[in-house]
C-alpha positions as protocol buffer text, in pm:
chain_id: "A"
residue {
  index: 1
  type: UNK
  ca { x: 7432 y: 8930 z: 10507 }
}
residue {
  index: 2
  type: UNK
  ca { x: 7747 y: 8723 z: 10544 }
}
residue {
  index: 3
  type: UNK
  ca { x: 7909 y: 8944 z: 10266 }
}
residue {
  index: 4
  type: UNK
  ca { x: 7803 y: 9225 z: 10462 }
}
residue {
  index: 5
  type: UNK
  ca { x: 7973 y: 9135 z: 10773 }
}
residue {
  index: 6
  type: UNK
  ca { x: 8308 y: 9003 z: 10607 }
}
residue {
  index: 7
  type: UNK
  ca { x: 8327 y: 9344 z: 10449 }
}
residue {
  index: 8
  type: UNK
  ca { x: 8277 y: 9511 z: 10833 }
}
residue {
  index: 9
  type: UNK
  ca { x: 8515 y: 9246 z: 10987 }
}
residue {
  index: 10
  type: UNK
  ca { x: 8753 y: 9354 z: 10641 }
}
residue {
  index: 11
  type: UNK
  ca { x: 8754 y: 9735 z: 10698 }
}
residue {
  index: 12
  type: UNK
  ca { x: 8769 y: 9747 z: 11103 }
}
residue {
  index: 13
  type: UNK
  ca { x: 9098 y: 9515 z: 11050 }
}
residue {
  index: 14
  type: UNK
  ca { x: 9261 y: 9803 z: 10782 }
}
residue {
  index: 15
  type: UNK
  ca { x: 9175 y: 10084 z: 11066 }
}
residue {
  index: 16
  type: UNK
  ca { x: 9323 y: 9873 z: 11314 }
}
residue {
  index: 17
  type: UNK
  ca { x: 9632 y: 9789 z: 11088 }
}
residue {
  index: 18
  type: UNK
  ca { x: 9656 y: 10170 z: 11013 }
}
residue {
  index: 19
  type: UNK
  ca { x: 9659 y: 10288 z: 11384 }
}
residue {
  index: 20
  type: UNK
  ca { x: 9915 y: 10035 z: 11457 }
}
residue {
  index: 21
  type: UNK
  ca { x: 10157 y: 10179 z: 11161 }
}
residue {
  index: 22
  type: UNK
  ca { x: 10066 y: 10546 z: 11319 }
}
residue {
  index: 23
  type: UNK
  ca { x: 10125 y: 10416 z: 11694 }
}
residue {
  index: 24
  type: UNK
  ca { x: 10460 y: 10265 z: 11550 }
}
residue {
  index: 25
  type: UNK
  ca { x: 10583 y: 10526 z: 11360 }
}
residue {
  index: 26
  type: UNK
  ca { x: 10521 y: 10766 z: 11626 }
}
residue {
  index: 27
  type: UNK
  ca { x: 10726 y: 10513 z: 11916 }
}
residue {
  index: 28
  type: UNK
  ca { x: 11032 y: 10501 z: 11633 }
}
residue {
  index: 29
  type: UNK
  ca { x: 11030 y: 10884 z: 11599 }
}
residue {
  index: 30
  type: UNK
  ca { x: 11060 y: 10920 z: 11966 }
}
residue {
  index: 31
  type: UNK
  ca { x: 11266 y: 10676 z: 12049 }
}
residue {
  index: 32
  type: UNK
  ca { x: 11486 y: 10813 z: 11754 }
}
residue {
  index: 33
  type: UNK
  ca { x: 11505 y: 11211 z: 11831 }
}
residue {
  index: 34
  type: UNK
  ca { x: 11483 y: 11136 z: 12244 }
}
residue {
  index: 35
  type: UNK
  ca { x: 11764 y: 11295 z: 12441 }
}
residue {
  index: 36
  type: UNK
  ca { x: 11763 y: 11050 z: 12656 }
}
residue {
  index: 37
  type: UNK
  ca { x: 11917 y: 10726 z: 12627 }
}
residue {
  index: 38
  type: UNK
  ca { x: 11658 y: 10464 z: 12538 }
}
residue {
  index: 39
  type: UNK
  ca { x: 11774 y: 10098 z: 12483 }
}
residue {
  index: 40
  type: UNK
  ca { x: 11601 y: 9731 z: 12549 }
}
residue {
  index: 41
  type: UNK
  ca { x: 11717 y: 9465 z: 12684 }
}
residue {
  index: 42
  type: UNK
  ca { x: 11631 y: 9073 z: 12689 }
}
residue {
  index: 43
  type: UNK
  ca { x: 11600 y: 8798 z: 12895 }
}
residue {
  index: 44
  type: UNK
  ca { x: 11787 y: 8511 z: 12982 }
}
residue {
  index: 45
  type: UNK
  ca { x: 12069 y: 8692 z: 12923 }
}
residue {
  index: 46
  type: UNK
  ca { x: 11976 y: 9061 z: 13000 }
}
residue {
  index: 47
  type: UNK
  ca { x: 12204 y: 9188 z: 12712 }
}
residue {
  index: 48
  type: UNK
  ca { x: 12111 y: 9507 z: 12546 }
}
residue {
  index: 49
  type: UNK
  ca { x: 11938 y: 9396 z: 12213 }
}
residue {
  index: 50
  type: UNK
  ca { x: 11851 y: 9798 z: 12094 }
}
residue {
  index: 51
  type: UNK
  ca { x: 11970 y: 10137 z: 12143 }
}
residue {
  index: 52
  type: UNK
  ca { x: 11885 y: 10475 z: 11990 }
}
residue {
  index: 53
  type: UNK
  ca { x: 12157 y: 10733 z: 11876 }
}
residue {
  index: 54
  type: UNK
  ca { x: 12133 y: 10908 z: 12183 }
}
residue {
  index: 55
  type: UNK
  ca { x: 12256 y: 10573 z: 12374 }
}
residue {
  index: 56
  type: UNK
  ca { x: 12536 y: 10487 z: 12139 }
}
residue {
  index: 57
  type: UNK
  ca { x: 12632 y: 10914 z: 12229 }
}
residue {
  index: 58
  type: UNK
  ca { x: 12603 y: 10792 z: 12575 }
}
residue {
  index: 59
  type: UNK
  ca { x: 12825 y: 10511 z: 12610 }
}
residue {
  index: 60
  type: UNK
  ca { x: 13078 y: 10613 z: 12317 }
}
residue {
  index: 61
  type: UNK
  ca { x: 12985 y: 10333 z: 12096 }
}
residue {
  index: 62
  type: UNK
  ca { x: 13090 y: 10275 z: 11777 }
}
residue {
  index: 63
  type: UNK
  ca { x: 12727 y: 10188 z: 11630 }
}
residue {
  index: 64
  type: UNK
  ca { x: 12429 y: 9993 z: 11771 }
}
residue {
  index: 65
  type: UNK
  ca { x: 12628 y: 9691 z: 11693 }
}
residue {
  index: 66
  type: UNK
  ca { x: 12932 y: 9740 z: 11912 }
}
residue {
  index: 67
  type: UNK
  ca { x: 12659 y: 9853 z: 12177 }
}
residue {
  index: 68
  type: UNK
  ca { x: 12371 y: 9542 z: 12170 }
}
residue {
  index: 69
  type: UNK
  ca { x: 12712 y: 9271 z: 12235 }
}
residue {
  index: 70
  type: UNK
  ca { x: 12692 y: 9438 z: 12595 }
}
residue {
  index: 71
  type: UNK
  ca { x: 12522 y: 9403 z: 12888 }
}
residue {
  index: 72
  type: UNK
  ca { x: 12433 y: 9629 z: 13158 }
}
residue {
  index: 73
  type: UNK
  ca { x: 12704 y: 9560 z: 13366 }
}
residue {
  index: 74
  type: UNK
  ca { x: 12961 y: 9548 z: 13107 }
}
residue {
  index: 75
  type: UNK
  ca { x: 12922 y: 9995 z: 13102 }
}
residue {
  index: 76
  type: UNK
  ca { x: 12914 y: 9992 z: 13472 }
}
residue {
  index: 77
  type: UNK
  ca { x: 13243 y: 10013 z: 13687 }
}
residue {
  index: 78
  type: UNK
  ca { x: 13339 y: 9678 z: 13907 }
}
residue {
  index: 79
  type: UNK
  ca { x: 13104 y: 9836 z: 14185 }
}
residue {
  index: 80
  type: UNK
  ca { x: 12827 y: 10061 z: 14256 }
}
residue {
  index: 81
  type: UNK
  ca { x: 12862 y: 10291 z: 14566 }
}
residue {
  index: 82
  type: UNK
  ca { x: 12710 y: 10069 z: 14835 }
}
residue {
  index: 83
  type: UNK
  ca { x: 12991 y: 9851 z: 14724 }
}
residue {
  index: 84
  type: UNK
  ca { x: 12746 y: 9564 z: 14552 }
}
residue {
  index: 85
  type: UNK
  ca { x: 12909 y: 9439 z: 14270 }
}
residue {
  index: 86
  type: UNK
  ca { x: 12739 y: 9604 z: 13967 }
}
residue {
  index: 87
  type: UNK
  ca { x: 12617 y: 9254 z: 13781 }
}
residue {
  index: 88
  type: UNK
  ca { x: 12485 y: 9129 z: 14138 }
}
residue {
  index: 89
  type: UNK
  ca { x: 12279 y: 9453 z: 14160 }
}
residue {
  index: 90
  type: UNK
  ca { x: 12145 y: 9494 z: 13795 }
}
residue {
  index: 91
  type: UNK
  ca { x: 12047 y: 9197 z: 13826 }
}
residue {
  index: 92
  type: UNK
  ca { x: 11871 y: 9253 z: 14148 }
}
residue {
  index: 93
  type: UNK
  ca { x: 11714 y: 9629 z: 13973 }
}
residue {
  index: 94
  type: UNK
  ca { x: 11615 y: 9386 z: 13650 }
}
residue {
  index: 95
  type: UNK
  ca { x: 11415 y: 9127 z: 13920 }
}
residue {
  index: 96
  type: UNK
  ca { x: 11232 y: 9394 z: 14060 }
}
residue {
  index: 97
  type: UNK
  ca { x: 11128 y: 9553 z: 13718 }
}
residue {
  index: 98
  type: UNK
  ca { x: 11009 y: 9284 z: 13596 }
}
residue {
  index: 99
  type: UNK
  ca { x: 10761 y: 9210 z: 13930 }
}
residue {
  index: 100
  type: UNK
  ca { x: 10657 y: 9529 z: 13979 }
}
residue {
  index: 101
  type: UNK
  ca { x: 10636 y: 9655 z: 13597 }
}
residue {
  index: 102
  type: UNK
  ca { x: 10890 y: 9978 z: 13652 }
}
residue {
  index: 103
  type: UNK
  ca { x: 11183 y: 10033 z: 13890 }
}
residue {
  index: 104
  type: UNK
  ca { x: 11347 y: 10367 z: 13901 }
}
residue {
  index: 105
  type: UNK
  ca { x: 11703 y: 10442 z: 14078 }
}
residue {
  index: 106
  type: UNK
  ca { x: 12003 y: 10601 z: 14028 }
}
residue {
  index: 107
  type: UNK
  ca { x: 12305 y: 10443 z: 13904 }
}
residue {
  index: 108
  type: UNK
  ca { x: 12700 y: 10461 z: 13840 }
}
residue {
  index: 109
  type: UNK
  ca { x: 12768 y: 10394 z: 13477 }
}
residue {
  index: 110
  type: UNK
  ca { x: 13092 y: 10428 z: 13278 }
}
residue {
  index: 111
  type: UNK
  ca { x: 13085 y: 10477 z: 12877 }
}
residue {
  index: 112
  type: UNK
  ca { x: 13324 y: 10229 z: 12652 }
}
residue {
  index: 113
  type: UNK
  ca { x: 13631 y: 10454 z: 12712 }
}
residue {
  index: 114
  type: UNK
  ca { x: 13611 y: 10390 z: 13138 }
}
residue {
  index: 115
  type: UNK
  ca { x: 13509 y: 10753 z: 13184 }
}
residue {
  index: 116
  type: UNK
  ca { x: 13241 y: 10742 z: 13497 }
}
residue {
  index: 117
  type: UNK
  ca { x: 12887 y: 10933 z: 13491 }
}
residue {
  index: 118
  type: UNK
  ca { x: 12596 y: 10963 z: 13723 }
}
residue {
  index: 119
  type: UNK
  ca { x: 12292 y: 10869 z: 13574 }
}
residue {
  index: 120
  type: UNK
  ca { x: 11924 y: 10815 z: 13717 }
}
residue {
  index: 121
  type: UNK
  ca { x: 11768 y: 10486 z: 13536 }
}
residue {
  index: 122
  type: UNK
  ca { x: 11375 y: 10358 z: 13466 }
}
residue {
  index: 123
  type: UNK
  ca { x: 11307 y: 9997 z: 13384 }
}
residue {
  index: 124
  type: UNK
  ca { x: 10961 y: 9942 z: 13213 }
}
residue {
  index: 125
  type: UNK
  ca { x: 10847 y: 9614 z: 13151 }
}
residue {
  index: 126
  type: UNK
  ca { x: 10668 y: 9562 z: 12788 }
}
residue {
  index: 127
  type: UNK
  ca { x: 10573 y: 9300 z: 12525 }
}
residue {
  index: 128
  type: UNK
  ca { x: 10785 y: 9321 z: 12194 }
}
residue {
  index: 129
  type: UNK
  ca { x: 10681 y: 9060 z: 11966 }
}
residue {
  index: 130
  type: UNK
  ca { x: 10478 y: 8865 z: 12212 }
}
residue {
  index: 131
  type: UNK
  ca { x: 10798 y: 8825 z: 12471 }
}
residue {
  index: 132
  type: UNK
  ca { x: 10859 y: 9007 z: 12807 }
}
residue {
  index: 133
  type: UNK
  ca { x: 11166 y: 9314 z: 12773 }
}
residue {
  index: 134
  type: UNK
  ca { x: 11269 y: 9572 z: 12962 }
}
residue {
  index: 135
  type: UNK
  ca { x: 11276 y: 9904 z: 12839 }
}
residue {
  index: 136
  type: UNK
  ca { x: 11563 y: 10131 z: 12997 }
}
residue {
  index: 137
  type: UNK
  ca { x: 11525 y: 10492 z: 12989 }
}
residue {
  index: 138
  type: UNK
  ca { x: 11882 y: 10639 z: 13128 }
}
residue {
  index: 139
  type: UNK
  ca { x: 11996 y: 11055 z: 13180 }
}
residue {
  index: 140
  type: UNK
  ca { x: 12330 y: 11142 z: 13247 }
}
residue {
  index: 141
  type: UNK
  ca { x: 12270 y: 11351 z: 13613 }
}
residue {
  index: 142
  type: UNK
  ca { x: 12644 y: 11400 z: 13627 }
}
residue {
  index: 143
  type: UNK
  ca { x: 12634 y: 11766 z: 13575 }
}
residue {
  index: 144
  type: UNK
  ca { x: 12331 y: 11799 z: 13847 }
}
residue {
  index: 145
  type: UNK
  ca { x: 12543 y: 11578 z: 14064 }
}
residue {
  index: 146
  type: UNK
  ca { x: 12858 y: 11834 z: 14059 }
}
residue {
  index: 147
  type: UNK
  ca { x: 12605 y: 12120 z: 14105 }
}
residue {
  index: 148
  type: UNK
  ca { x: 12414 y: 11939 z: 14405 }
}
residue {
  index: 149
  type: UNK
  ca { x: 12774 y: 11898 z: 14571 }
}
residue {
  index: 150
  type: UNK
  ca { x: 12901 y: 12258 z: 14505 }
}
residue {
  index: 151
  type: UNK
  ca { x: 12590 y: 12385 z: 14685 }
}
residue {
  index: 152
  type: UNK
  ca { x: 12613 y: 12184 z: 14978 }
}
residue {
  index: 153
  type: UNK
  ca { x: 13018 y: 12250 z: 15009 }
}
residue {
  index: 154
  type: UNK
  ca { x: 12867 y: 12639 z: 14987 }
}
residue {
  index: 155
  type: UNK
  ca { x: 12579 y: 12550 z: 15280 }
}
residue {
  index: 156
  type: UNK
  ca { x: 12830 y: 12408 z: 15478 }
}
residue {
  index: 157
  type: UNK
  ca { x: 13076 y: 12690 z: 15474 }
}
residue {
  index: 158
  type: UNK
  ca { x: 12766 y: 12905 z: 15549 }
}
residue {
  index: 159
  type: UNK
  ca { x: 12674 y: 12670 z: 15843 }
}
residue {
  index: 160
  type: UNK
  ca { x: 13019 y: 12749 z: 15967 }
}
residue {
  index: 161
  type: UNK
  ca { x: 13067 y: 13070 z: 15924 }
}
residue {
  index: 162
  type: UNK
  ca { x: 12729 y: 13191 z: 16114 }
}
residue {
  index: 163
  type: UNK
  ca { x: 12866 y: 12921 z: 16419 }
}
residue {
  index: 164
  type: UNK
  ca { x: 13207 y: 13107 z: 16436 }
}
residue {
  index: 165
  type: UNK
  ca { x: 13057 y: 13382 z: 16399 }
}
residue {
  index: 166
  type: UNK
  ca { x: 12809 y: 13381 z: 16635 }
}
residue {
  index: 167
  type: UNK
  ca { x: 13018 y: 13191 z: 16927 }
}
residue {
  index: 168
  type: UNK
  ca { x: 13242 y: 13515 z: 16808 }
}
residue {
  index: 169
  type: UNK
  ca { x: 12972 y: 13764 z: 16934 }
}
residue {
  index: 170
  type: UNK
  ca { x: 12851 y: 13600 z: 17224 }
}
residue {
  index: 171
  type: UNK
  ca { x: 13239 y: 13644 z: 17351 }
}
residue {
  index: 172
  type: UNK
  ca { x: 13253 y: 13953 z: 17451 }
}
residue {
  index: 173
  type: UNK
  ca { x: 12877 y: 14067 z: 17533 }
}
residue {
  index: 174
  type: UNK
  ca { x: 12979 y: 13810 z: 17831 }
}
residue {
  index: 175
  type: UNK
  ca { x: 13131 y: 13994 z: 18038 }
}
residue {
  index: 176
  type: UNK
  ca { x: 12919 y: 14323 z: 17930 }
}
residue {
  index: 177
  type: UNK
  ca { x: 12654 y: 14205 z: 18042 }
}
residue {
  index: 178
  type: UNK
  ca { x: 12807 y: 14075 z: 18411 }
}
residue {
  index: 179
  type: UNK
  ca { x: 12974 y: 14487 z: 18411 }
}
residue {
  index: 180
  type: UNK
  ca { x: 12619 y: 14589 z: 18375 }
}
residue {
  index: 181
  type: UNK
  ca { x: 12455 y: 14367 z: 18621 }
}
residue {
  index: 182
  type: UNK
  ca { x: 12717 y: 14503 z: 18854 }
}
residue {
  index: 183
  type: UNK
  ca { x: 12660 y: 14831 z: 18799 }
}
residue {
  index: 184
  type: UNK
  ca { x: 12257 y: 14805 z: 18791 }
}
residue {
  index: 185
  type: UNK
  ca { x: 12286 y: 14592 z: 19164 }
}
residue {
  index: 186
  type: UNK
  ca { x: 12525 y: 14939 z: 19313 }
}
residue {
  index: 187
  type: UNK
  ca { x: 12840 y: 14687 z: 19294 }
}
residue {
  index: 188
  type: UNK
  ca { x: 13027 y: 14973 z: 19206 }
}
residue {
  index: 189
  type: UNK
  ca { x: 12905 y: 15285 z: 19337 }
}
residue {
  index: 190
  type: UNK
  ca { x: 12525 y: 15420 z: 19381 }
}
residue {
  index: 191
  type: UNK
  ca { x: 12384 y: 15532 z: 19039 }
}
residue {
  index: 192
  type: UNK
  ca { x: 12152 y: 15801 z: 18941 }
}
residue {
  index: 193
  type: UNK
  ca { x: 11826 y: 15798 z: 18763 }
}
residue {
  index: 194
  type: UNK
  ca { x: 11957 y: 15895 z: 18452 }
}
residue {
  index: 195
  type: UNK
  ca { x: 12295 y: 15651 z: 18507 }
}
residue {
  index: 196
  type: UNK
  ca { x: 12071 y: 15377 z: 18597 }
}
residue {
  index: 197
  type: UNK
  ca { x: 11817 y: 15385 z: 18303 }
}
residue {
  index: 198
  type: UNK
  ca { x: 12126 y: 15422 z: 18076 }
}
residue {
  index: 199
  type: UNK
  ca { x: 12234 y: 15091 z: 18188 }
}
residue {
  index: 200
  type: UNK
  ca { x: 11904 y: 14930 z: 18198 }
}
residue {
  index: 201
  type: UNK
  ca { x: 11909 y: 15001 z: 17794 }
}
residue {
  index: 202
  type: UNK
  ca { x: 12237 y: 14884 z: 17794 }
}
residue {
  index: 203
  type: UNK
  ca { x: 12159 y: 14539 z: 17935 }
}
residue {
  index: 204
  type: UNK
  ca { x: 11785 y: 14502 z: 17775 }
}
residue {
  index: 205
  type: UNK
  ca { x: 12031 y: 14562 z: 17441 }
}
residue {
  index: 206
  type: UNK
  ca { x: 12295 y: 14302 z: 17558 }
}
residue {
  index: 207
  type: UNK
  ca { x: 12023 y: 14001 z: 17632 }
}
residue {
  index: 208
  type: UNK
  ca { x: 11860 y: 14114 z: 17265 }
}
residue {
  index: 209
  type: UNK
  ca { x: 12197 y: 14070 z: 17074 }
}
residue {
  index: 210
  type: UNK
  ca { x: 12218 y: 13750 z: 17298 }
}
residue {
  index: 211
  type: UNK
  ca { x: 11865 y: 13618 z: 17167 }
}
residue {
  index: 212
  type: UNK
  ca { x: 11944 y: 13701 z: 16800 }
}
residue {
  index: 213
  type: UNK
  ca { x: 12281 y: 13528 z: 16851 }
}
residue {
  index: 214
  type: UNK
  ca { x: 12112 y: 13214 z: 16987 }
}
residue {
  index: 215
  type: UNK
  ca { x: 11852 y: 13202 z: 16702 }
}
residue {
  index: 216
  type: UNK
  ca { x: 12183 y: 13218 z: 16437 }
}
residue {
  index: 217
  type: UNK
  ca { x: 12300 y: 12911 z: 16633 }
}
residue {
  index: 218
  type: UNK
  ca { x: 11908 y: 12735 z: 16653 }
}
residue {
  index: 219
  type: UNK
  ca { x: 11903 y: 12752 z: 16232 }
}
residue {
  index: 220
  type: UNK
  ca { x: 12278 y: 12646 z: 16169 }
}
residue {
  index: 221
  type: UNK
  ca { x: 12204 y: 12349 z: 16449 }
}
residue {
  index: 222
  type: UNK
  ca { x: 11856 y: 12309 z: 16237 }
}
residue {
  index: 223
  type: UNK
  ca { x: 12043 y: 12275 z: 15922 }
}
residue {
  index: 224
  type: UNK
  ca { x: 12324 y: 12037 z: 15993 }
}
């Protein structure tokens, strides 16, 4: 009976050993072939201690060993844009990560050679070989960055352009509209049926084009 359950106890810890070599292999692929930059890093120090090929592509290392001798804010500029110094707030994003288990946010890095990129950041907290790390997934969001700023340089020429354009209009339907009025209340000479219902479509048109032109100014005060 003993024999029995040894052999149970033998074969459940194989499968489990297997699964583990699967589970593995399939981590390493990702982590491998992922676009995005995947590295670890380690407490006390915080000091990258991995990085796959597409972080070493990221930061213009040499090889993983030119790359796991730095830490976080050694590829970050002096400051981030709330004017923290980068180490003070790593360390800060790092704090939080490891409390709350994740912490997303964007940050200012800057690859080996001092060129500057956008890039949004996850921290994941996990166990590797029994010890608390941090997992950083990083993207590059330079390139959306530059896009996001074209379009609202484009929105706010458009935002312009209808105010101008619209306090253009509303010039000279102005006095139109007071000729009309004038006109319609015999403030220069009687009118006729016929004169007087042409002006009546005159000045129903006026206060239309006056509406429309106040609705142009409602959405470009909306927007801004």
């Amino acid at each position: 009976m003993r024999k029995k359950v040894e052999e149970k106890v033998e074969i459940l810890n194989k499968e489990l050993e297997k699964r583990v070599e699967v589970s593995e292999e399939k981590y390493k692929t990702l982590y491998e072939s992922s676009r995005d930059a995947i590295m670890i890093l380690e407490p006390p120090t915080w000091k990258f201690t991995a990085g796959n090929p597409a972080t070493i592509k990221m930061f213009g290392a040499r090889d993983e060993k030119e790359f796991t001798s730095l830490a976080p804010w050694d590829v970050s500029p002096e400051k981030q844009l709330d004017g923290k110094s980068s180490e003070i707030k790593a360390k800060e994003m790092i704090g939080i990560a490891m409390e709350r288990g994740s912490n997303f946010f964007e940050w200012k890095h800057m690859n080996i050679g001092g060129q500057e990129f956008f890039a949004t950041v996850l921290l994941t907290r996990m166990k590797l070989e029994g010890k608390d790390v941090l997992q950083a997934t990083v993207r590059d969001i330079t390139k959306e960055k530059e896009a996001f700023r074209e379009l609202k340089q484009l929105d706010d020429l458009k935002s312009k352009f209808l105010t101008i354009t619209s306090h253009e209009l509303k010039t000279p339907l102005t006095p139109a509209k007071i000729q009309t009025q004038m006109f319609l209340e015999g403030d220069l000479g009687e009118l006729n049926e016929k004169q007087k219902k042409g002006f009546e479509i005159i000045h129903r048109n006026i206060d239309r084009l006056n509406f429309l032109i106040e609705d142009i100014l409602e959405i470009s005060r909306v927007q801004a």
